[in-house]
Coordinates of C-alpha atoms in Angstrom, one line a residue:
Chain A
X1 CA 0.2 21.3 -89.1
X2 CA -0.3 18.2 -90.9
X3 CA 3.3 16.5 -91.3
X4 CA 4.3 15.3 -94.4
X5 CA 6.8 15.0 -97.6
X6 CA 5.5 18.1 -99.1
X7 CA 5.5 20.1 -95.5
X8 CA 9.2 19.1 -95.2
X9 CA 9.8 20.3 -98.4
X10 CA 8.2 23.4 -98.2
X11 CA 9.9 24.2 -94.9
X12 CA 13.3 23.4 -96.2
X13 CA 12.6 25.9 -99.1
X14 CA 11.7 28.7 -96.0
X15 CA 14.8 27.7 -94.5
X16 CA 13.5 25.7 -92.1
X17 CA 12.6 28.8 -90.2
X18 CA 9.0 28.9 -90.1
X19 CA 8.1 25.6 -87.8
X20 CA 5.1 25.9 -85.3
X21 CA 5.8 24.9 -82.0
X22 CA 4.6 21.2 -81.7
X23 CA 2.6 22.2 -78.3
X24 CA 1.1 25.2 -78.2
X25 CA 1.3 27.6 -75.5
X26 CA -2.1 27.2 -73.5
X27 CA -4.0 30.1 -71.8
X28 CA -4.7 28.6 -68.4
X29 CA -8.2 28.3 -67.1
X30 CA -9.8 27.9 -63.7
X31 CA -11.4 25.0 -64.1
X32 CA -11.2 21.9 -66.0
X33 CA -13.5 18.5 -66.9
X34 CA -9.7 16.8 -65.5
X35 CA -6.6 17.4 -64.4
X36 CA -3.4 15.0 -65.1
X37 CA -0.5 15.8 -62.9
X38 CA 3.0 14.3 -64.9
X39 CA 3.6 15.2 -68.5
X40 CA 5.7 12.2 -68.9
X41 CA 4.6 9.2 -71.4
X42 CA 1.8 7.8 -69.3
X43 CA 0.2 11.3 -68.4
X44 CA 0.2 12.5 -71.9
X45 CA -1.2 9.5 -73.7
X46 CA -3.9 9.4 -71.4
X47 CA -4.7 13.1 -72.6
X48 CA -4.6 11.8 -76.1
X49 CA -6.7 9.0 -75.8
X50 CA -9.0 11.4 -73.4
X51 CA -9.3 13.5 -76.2
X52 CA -9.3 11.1 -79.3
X53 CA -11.5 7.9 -77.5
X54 CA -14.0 10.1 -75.7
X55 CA -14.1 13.8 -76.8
X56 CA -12.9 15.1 -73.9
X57 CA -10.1 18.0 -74.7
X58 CA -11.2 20.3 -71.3
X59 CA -8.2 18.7 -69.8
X60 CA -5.2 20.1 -68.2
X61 CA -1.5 18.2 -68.0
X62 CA 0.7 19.8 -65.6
X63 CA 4.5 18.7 -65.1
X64 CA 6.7 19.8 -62.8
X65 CA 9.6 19.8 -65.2
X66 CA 9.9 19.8 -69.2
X67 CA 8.8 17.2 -71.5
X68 CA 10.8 14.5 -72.1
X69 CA 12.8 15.1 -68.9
X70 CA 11.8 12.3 -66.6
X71 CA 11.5 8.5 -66.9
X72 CA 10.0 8.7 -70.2
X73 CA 13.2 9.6 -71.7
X74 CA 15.4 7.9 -69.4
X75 CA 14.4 4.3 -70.1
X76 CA 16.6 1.5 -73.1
X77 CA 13.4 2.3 -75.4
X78 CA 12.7 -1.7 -75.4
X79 CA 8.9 -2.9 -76.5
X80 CA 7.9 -6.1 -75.5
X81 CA 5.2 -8.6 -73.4
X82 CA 7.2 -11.6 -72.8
X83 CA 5.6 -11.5 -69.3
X84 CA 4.0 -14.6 -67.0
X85 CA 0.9 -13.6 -65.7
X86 CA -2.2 -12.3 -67.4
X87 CA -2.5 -8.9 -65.9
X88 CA 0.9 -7.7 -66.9
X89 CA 1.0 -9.5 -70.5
X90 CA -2.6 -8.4 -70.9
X91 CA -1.8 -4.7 -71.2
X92 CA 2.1 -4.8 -72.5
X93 CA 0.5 -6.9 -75.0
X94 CA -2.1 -4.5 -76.1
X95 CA 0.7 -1.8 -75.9
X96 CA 2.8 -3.9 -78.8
X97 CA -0.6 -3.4 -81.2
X98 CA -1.3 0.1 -80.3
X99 CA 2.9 1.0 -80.8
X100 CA 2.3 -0.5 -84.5
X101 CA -0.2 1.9 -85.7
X102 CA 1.0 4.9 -83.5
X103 CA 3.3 6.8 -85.9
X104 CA 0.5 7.0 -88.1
X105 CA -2.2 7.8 -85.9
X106 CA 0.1 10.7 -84.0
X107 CA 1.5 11.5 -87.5
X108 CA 4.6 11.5 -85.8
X109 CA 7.5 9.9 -86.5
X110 CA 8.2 7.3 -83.3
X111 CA 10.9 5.4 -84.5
X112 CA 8.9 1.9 -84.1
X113 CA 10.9 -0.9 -84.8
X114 CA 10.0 -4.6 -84.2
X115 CA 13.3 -6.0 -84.6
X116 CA 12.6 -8.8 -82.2
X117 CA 13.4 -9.4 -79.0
X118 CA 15.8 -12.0 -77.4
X119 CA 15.9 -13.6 -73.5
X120 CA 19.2 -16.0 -73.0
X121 CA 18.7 -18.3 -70.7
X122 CA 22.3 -19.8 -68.8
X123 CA 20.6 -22.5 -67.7
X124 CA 17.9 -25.6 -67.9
X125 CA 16.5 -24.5 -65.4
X126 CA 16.3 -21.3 -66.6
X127 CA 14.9 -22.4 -70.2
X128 CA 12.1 -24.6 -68.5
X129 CA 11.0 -21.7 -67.0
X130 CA 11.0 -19.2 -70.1
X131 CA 8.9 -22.6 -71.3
X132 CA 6.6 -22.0 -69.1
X133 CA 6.4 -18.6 -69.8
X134 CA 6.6 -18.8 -73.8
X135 CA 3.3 -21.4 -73.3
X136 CA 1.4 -18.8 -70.9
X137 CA 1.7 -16.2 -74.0
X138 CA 1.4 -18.3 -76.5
X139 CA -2.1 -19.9 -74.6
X140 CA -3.2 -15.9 -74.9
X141 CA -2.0 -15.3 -78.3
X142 CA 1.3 -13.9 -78.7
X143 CA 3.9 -15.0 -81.1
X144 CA 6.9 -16.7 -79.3
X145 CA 9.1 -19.0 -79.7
X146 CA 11.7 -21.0 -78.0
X147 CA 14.9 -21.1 -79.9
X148 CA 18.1 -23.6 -79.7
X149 CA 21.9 -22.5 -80.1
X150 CA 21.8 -22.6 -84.1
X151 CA 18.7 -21.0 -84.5
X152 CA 19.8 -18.2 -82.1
X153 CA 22.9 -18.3 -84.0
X154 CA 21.1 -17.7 -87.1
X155 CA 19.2 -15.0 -86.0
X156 CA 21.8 -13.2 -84.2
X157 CA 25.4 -14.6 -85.2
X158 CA 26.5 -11.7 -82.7
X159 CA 26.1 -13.1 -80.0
X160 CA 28.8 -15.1 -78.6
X161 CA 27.4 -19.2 -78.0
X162 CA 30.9 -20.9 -77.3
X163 CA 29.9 -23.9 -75.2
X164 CA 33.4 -23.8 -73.7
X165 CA 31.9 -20.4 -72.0
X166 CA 32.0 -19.6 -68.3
X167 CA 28.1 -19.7 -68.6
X168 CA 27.1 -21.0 -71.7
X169 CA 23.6 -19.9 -73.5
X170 CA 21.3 -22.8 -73.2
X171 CA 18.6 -21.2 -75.1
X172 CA 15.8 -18.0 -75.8
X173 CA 12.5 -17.0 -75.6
X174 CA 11.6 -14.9 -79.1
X175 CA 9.2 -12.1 -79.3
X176 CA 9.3 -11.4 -82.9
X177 CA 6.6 -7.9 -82.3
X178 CA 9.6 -7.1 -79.5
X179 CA 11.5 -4.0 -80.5
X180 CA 12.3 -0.5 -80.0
X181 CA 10.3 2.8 -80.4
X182 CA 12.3 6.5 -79.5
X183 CA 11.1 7.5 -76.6
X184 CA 11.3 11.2 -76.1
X185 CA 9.6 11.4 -79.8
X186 CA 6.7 9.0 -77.9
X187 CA 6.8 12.4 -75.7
X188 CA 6.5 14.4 -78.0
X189 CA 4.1 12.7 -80.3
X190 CA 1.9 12.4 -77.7
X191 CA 1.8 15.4 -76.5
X192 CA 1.4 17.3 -79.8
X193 CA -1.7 15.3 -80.6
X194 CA -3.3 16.3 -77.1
X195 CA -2.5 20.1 -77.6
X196 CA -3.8 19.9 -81.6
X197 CA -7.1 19.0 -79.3
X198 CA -7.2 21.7 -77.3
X199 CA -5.3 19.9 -74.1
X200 CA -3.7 22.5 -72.4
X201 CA -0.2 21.1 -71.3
X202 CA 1.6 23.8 -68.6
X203 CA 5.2 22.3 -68.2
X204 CA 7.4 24.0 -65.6
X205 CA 4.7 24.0 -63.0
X206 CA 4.5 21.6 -60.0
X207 CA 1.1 20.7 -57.8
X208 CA 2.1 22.0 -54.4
X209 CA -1.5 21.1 -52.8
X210 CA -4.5 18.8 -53.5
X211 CA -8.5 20.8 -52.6
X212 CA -10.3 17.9 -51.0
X213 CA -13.5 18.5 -49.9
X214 CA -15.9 16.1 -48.2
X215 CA -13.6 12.9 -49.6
X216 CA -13.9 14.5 -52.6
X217 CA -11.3 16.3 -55.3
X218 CA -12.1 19.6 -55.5
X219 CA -8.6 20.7 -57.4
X220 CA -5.2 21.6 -57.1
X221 CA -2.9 24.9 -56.2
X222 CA 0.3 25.3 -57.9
X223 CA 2.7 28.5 -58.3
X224 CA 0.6 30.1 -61.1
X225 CA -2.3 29.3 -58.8
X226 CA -5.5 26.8 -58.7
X227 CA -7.3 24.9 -60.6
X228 CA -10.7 23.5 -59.9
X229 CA -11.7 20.0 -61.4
X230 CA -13.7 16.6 -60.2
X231 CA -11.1 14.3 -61.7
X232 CA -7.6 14.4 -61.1
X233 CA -5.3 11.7 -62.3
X234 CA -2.0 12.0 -60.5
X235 CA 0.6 9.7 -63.2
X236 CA 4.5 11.4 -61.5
X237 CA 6.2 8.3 -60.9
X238 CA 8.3 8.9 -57.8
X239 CA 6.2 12.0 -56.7
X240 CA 3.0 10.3 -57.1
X241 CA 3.4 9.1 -53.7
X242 CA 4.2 11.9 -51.8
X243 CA 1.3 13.6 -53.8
X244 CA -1.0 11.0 -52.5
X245 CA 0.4 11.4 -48.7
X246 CA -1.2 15.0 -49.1
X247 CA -4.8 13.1 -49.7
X248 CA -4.2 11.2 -46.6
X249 CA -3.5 8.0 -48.7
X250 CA -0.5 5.9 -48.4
X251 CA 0.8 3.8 -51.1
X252 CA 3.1 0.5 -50.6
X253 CA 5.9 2.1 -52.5
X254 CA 9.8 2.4 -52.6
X255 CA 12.1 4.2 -54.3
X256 CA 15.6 2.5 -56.5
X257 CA 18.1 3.5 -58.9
X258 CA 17.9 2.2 -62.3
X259 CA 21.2 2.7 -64.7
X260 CA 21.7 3.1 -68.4
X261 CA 24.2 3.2 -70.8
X262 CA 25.5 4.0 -74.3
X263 CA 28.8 3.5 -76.1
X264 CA 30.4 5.0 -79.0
X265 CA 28.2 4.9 -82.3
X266 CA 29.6 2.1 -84.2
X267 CA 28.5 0.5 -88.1
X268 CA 25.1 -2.0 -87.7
X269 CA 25.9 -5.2 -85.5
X270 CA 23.7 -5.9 -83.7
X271 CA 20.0 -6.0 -85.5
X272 CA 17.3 -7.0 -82.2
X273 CA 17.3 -6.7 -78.3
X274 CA 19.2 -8.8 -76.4
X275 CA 18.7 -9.8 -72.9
X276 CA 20.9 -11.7 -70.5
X277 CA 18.1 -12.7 -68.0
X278 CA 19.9 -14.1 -65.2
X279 CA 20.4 -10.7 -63.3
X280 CA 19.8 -8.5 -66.1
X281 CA 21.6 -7.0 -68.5
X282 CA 19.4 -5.6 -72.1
X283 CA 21.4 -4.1 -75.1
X284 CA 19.9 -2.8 -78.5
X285 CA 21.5 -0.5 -80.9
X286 CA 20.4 2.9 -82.0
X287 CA 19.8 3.9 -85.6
X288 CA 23.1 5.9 -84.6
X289 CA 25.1 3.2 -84.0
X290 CA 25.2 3.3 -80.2
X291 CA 25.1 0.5 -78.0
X292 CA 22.1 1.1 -75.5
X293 CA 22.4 -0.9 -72.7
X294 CA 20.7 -1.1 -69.0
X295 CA 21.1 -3.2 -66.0
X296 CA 18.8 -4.2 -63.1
X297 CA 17.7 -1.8 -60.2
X298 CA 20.9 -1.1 -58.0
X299 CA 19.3 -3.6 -55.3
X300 CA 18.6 -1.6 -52.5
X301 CA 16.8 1.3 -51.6
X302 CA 17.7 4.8 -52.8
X303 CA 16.6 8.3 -53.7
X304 CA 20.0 9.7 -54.8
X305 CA 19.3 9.4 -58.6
X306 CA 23.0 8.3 -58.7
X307 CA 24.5 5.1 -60.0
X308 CA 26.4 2.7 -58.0
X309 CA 29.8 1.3 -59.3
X310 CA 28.5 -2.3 -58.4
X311 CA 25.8 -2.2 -60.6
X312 CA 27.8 -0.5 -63.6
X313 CA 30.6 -3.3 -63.4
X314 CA 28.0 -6.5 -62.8
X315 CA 26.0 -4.9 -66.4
X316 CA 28.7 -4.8 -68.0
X317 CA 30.3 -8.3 -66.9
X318 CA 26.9 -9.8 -68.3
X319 CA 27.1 -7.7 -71.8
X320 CA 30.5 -9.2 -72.6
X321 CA 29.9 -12.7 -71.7
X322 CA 27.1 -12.2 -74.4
X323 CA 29.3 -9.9 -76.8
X324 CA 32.8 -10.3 -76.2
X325 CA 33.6 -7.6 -78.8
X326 CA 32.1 -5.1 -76.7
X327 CA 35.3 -4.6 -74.8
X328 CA 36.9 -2.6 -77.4
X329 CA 34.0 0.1 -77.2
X330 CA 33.9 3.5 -75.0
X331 CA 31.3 4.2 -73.1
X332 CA 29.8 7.7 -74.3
X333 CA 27.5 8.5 -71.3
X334 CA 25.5 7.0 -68.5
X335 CA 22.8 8.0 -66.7
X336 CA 20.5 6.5 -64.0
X337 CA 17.0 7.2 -62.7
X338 CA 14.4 7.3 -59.9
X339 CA 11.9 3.9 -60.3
X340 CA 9.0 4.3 -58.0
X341 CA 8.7 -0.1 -57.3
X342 CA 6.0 -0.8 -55.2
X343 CA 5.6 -3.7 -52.7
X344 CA 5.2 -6.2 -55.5
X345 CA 7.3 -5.0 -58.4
X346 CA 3.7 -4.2 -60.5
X347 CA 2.1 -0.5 -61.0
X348 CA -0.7 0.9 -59.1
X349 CA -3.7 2.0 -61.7
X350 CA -6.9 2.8 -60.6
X351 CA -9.7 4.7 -57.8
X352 CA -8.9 5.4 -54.5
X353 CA -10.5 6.2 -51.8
X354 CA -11.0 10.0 -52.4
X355 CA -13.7 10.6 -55.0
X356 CA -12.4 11.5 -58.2
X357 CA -8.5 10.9 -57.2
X358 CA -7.2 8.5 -59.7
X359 CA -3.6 7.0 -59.4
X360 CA -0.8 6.0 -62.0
X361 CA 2.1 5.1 -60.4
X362 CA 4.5 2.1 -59.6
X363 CA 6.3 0.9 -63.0
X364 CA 9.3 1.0 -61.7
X365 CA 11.5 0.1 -64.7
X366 CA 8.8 -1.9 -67.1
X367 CA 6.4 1.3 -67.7
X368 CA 7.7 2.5 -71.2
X369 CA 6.6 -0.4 -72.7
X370 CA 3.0 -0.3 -71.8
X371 CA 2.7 3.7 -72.3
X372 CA -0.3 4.0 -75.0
X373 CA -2.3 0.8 -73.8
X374 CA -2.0 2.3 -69.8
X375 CA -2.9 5.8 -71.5
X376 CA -5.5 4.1 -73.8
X377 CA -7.4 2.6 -70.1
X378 CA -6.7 5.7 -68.1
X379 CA -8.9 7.8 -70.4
X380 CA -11.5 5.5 -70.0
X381 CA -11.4 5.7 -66.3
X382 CA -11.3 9.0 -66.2
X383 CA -14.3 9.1 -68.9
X384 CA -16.7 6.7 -67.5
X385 CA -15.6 6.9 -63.9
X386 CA -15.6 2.7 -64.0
X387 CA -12.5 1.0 -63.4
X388 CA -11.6 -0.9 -66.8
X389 CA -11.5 -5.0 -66.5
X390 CA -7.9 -4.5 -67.7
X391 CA -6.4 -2.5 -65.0
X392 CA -8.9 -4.2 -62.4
X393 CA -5.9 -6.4 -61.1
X394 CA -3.3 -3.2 -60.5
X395 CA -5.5 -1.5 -58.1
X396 CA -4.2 -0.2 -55.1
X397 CA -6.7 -2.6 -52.7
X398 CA -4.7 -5.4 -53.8
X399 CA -2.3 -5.2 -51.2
X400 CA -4.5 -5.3 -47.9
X401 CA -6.5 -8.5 -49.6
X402 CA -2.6 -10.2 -50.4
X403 CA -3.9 -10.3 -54.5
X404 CA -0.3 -9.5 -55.4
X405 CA 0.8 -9.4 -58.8
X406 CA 4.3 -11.1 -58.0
X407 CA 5.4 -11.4 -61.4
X408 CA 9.3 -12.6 -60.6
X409 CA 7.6 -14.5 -57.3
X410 CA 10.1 -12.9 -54.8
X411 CA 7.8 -11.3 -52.3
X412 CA 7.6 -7.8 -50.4
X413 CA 11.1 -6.9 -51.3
X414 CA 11.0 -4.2 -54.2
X415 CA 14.4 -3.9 -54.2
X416 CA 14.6 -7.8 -55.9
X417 CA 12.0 -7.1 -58.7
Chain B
X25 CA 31.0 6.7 -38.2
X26 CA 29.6 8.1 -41.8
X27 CA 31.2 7.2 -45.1
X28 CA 32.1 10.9 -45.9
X29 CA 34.3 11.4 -43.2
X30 CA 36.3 8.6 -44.5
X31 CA 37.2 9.4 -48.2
X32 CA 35.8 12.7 -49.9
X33 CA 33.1 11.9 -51.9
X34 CA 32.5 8.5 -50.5
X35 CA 28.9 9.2 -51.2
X36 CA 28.8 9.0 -54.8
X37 CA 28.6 4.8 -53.6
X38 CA 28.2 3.2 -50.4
X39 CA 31.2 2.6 -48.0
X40 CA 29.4 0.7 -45.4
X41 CA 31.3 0.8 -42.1
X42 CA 30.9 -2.9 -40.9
X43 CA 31.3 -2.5 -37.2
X44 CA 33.2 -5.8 -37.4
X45 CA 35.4 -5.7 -40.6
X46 CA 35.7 -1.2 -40.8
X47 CA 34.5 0.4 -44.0
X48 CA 34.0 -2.2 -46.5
X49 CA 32.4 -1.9 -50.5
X50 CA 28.8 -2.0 -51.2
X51 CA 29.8 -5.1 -53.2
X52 CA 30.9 -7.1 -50.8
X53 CA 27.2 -6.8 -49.0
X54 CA 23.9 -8.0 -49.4
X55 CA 20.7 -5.9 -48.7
X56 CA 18.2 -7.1 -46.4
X57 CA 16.0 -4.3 -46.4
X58 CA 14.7 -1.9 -44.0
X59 CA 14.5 -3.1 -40.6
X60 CA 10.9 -3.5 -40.1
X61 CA 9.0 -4.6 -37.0
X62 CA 7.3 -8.2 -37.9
X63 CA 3.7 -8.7 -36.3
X64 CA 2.9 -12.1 -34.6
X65 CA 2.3 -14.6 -36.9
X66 CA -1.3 -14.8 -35.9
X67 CA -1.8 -11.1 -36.1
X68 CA -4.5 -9.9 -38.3
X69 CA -3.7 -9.2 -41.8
X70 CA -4.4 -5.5 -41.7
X71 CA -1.3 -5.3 -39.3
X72 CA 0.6 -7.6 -41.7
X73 CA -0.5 -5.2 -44.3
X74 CA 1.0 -2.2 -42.4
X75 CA 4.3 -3.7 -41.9
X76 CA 5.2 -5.4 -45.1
X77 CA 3.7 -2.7 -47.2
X78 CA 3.0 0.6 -45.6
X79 CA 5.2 1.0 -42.8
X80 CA 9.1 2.3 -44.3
X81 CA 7.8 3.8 -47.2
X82 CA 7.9 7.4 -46.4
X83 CA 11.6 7.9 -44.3
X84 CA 14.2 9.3 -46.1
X85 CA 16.6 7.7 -43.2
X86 CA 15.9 4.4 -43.1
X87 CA 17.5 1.4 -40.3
X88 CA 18.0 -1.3 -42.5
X89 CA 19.9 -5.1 -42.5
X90 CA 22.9 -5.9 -44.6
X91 CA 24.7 -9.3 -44.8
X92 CA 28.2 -8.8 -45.4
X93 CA 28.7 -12.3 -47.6
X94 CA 32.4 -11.3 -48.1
X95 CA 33.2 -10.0 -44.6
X96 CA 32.6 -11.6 -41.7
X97 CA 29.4 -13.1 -42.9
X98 CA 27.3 -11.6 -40.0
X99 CA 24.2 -9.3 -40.5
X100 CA 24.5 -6.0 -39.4
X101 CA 22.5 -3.0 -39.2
X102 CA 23.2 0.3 -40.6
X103 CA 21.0 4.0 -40.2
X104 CA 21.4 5.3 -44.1
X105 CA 20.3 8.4 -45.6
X106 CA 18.1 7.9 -48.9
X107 CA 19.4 10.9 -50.7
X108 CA 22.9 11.2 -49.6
X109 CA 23.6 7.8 -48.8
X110 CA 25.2 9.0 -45.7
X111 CA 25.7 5.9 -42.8
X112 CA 24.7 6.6 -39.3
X113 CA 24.9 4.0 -36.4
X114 CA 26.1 1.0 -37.7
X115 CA 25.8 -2.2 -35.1
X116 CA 25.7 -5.8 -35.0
X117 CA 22.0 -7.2 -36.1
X118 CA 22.3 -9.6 -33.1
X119 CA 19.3 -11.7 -32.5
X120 CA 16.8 -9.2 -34.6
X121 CA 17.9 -10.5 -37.9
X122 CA 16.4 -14.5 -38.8
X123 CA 18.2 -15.1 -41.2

């Protein structure tokens, strides 16, 4: 079903009783042209493009839980690719084209909005390097800025820039494209496109074995049984790992606690994102009024999926400095989430060494952003076989030649990215 | 001696028992990571490979440093569970840790 102004209507006339189901119960098959294991963002809009780039709809997504119900929906929602190096601007940057158009083409409503996207810096040292970085995206095309006290004034007169402050604002980088899109609707949009294609999409059903025969994928067995196929793309965050541990590979990954939170919906204040760079701390506000706000990782290892009070109270600390007026809100709810961070803070995409075994994995708290140009690459991979010139530099051979992608240049230490 | 046994629901954040201070906040500490065994510099890089990237990446109890900044500024070293957070054998770092 096509959605429109006149389906709307005519549904609210039925008493908005007569909805199909946006995915569509599939009738499993044995075998399939691919399999994707994780029916989160990444997994999904790989089956879309699969299906919408290259004709392929004999694809099954399987997810161990619902959709919606991992890291896809668990994320601030933020857009942007105000990022150094090549490889990672390269494809978040793509992303920020593809999220313009994507309401249309998934004729689903995803909430886009490029409100703009604001980095504080609290120092000159700071601003030289946000400098550096606005010239590296501007040298490949983006539109950014460096902005002074009034002009950040002007564009956000939220935002508190008393120079008598513990730790003043200095300056900004700009993204204007930087924004917002609802996540659990990019879930949904995405998968509703795939199934419309024929996709089959099995939630509730978790790969308990990978069929590998002769270094090559054979399929995978799973409580409601196997499934043959020659290309599996495994794309579970945190379980991709472990997953891969069962083909005998083992990936340079570690698992941290990432936080989130959102206060009491209040009237419009605060009209683009807002980070505090030095240690992290990124607010927006819904179209409900809430105050969405996340932190950085908790800073040390952990598979607990539970905050730490540290964390909390140092996001916080750094959201009031900004916005003073904060204080006076309640915080509604707060909830934190497994980030799979490999050695170097940047994803793994690509081959491996088993035949047909294609990875996603690794992007630790920076993947929403890049969803439909990662899916959008994927599908290609998985099409053509061929590694795309794009994802070349996150393959997982980049750690045993020393070609890191060290974005924040801190080293081995996930735990810091 | 673990965390749990020292307040009820200690777990829900670390209380990391600094063999020299006693149960301390895990905000008074900074992490140094899993305790890993550091090839020779001139090792090959394969081996390099295997202990800076592959080599703790698959315990769920971990030996790890912590530097306790607003203790008695010493490293120490602490056997925590991933899940549960749970502190097992916590010691001096000695002479392991260059810091």
């Amino acid at each position: 079903m096509k959605y429109s102004a006149t389906t709307l209507l005519s549904q609210a006339l039925r008493g908005q009783r007569k909805w199909p189901a946006i995915i569509a119960p599939a009738q499993l098959k044995q075998h399939y042209d691919a399999i994707i294991v994780g029916a989160g963002g990444h997994g999904l809009a790989s089956a879309h493009y699969l299906a919408e780039n290259h004709g392929m709809s004999d694809v099954l997504v399987l997810d161990s839980g619902w959709i919606g119900g991992g890291n896809t929906a668990r994320n601030t929602t933020i857009v942007r690719s105000d990022y150094l190096l090549q490889p990672s601007f390269a494809l978040k940057n793509f992303a920020l084209k593809l999220w313009a158009q994507l309401s249309q083409e998934l004729n689903f409503n995803l909430m886009y909005s490029p409100r703009g996207y604001i980095d504080l810096a609290h120092s000159d040292g700071e601003l030289e390097h946000f400098m550096l970085r606005a010239n590296a995206m501007h040298l490949a095309g983006a539109d950014v800025s460096i902005l002074n006290r009034n002009e950040i004034a002007e564009r956000e007169p939220a935002i508190d820039l008393d120079p008598q402050a513990r730790f003043p604002v200095s300056g900004a980088l700009f993204q204007p494209e930087g924004g917002v899109v609802r996540h659990d609707a990019v879930a949904w949009g995405f998968a509703r496109s795939a199934s419309a294609k024929g996709i089959h999409i099995q939630q509730n059903c978790a790969v308990t074995g990978l069929t590998i025969k002769a270094n090559r994928v054979t399929g995978v067995s799973t409580p409601l049984g196997e499934f043959a196929t020659e290309k599996l793309l495994i794309c579970a965050a945190g379980a991709t790992a472990p997953l891969a541990e069962l083909a005998g590979i083992r990936l340079p990954m570690q698992m941290i606690n990432v936080q989130a939170f959102v206060t009491e919906p209040v009237k419009p204040i605060l009209d683009c994102v807002v980070n505090y760079n030095a240690g992290l701390s990124y607010i927006s506000q819904s179209d409900k009024g809430e105050l969405v706000l996340g932190g950085a990782t908790d800073g040390y290892l952990s598979r607990a999926r539970r905050g730490s009070f540290a964390r909390i109270e140092d996001t916080l600390a750094r959201a009031l400095q900004m916005f003073p007026w904060l204080s006076q809100l309640r915080m509604l709810r707060h909830w934190s989430g497994s980030a799979d961070i490999p050695m170097d803070g940047n994803a793994i995409v690509g081959a491996t060494a088993v035949n047909g075994l294609f990875v996603n994995c690794g992007w630790g708290y920076a993947g929403f952003k890049a969803t439909p140009a990662v899916g959008w690459h994927l599908a290609e991979l998985l099409a053509s076989g061929t590694v795309p010139e794009t994802l070349r530099p996150f393959a997982l051979e980049r750690f045993a030649e020393g070609a890191l992608i060290d974005d924040a240049g801190i080293g081995p230490y996930p735990w810091r990215h | 001696m673990p965390a749990s046994a020292l307040i009820p629901g200690a777990i829900d954040m670390l209380l990391i028992p600094c063999p020299n201070c006693g149960p301390r906040d895990e905000s008074e500490f900074d992490y140094g990571g899993p305790a890993i065994a550091l090839p020779a510099l001139e090792a090959l890089t394969s081996d390099w490979h295997q202990a800076l990237h592959l080599s703790s990446t698959t315990d769920q109890r971990v030996d790890e440093h912590w530097y306790h900044g607003a203790g008695c500024e010493c490293w120490i070293r602490i056997r925590r569970d991933l899940v549960t957070h749970e502190i097992n054998d916590a010691a001096t770092g000695g002479d392991e840790v260059d810091a």
